[in-house]
One Martini backbone bead per residue (centre of mass of N, CA, C, O) as a GRO file, in nm:
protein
  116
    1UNK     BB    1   2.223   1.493   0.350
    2UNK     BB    2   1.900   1.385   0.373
    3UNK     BB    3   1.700   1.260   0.175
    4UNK     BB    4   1.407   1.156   0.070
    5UNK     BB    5   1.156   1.011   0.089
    6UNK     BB    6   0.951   0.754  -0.069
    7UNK     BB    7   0.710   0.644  -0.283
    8UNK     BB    8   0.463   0.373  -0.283
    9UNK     BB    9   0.300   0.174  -0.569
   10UNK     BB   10   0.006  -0.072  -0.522
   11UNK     BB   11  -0.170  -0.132  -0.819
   12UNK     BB   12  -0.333  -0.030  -1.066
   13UNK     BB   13  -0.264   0.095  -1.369
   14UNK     BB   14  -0.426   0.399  -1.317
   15UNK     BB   15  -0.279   0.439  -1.047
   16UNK     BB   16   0.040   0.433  -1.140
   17UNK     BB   17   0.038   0.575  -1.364
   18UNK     BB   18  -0.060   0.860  -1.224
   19UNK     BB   19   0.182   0.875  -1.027
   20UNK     BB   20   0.397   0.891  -1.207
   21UNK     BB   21   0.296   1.114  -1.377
   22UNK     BB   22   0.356   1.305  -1.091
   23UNK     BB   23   0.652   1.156  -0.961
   24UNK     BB   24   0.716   0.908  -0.826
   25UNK     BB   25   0.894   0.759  -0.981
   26UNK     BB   26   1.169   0.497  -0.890
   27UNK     BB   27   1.463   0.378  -1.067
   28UNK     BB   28   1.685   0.107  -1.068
   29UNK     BB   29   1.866  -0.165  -1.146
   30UNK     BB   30   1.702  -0.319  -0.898
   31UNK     BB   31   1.447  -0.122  -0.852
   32UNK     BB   32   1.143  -0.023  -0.768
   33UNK     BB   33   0.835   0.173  -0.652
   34UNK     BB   34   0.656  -0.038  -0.801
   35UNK     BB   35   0.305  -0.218  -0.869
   36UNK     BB   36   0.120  -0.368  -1.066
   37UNK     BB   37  -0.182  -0.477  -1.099
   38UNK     BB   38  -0.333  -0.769  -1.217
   39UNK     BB   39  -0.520  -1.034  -1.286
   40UNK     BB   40  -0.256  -1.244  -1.322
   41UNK     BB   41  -0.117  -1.138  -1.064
   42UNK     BB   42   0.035  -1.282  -0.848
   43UNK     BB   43   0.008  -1.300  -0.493
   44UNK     BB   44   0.314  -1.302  -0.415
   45UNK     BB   45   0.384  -1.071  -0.544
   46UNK     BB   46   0.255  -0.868  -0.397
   47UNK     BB   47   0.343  -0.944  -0.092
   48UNK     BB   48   0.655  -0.907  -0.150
   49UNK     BB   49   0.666  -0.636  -0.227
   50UNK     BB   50   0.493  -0.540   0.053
   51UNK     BB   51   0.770  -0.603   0.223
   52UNK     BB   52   1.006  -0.500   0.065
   53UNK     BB   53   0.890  -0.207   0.124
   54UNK     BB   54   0.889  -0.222   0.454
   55UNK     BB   55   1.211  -0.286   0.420
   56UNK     BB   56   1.280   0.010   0.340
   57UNK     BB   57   1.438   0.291   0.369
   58UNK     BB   58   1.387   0.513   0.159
   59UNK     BB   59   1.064   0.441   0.264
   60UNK     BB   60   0.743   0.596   0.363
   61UNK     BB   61   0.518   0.546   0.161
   62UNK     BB   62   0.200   0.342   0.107
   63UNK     BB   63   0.041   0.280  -0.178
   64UNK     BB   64  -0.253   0.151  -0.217
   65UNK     BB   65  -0.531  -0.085  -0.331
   66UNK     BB   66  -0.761  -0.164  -0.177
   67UNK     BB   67  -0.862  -0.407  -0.311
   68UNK     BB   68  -0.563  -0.524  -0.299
   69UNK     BB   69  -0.532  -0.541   0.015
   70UNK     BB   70  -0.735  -0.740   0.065
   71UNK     BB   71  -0.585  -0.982  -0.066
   72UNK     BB   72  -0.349  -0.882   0.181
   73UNK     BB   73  -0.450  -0.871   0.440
   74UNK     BB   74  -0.295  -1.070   0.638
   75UNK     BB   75  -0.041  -0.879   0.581
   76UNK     BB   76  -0.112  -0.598   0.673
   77UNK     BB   77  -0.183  -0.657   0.944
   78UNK     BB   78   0.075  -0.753   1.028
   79UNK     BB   79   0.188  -0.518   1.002
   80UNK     BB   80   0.333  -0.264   1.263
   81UNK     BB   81   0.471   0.001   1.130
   82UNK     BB   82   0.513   0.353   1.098
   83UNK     BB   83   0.792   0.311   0.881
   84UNK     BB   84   0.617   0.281   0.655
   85UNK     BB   85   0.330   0.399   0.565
   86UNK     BB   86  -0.020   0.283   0.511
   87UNK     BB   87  -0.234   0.343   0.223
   88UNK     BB   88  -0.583   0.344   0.134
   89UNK     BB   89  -0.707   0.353  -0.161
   90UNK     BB   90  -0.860   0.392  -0.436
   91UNK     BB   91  -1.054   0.318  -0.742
   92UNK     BB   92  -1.205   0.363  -1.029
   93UNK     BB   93  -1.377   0.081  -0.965
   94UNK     BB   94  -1.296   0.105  -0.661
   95UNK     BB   95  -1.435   0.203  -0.391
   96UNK     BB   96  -1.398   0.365  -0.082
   97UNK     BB   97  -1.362   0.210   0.224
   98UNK     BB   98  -1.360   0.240   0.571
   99UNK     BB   99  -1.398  -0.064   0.685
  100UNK     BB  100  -1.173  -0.224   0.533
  101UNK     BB  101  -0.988  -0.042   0.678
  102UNK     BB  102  -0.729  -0.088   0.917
  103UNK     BB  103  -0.624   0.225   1.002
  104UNK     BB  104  -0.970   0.304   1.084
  105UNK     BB  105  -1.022   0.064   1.281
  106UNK     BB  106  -0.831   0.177   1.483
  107UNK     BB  107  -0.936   0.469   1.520
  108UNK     BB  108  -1.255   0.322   1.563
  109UNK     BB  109  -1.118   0.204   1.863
  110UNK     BB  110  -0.974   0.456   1.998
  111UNK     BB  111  -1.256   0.619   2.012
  112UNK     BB  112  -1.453   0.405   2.141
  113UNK     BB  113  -1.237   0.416   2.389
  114UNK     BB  114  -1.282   0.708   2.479
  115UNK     BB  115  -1.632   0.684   2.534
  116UNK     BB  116  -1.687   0.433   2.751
   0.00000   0.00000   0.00000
């Protein structure tokens, strides 16, 4: 029988904090589901991680926070699989943009390509 996927978080202390204690966090000797980001953490650990996360089989869902999202955007664009799905969620101190989100922009291009 086949397990259900993981969902993955890439976010502020307060939204993975608030996963975890949901029930999200999956931990094993040498790999997690989630990653903080803090004001310290380097952008390459953000970007490895969320390459990481997208080359998972176990991984079916990345929630990441938009802001997040935003310093990696060069690579959120690059990627380009439907599983896992890659979902920009808000955080406490920034409010979600659905303008900055690439999966809405894609949605309000192709509702406005069969408006034409």
């Amino acid at each position: 029988m086949d397990a259900g996927k993981l969902i993955a978080v890439i976010g502020d202390e307060d939204t993975v904090t608030g996963f975890l204690l949901a029930g999200v966090g999956h931990r094993t000797a040498d790999t997690t589901n989630f990653l903080v980001v803090k004001a310290d953490t380097p952008l390459n650990l953000v970007e490895d991680t969320f390459r990481a996360f997208t080359q998972r089989d176990d991984i079916g869902i990345i929630l990441i926070n938009q802001h997040v999202a935003n310093q990696i955007r060069h690579v959120v664009k690059d990627y380009d699989q439907t599983i896992p799905t890659v979902l920009e969620i808000p955080s406490k101190e920034y409010p979600y943009d659905p303008e900055q989100d690439y999966i809405m922009q894609r949605v309000g291009m192709f509702l406005n390509a069969g408006t034409s």
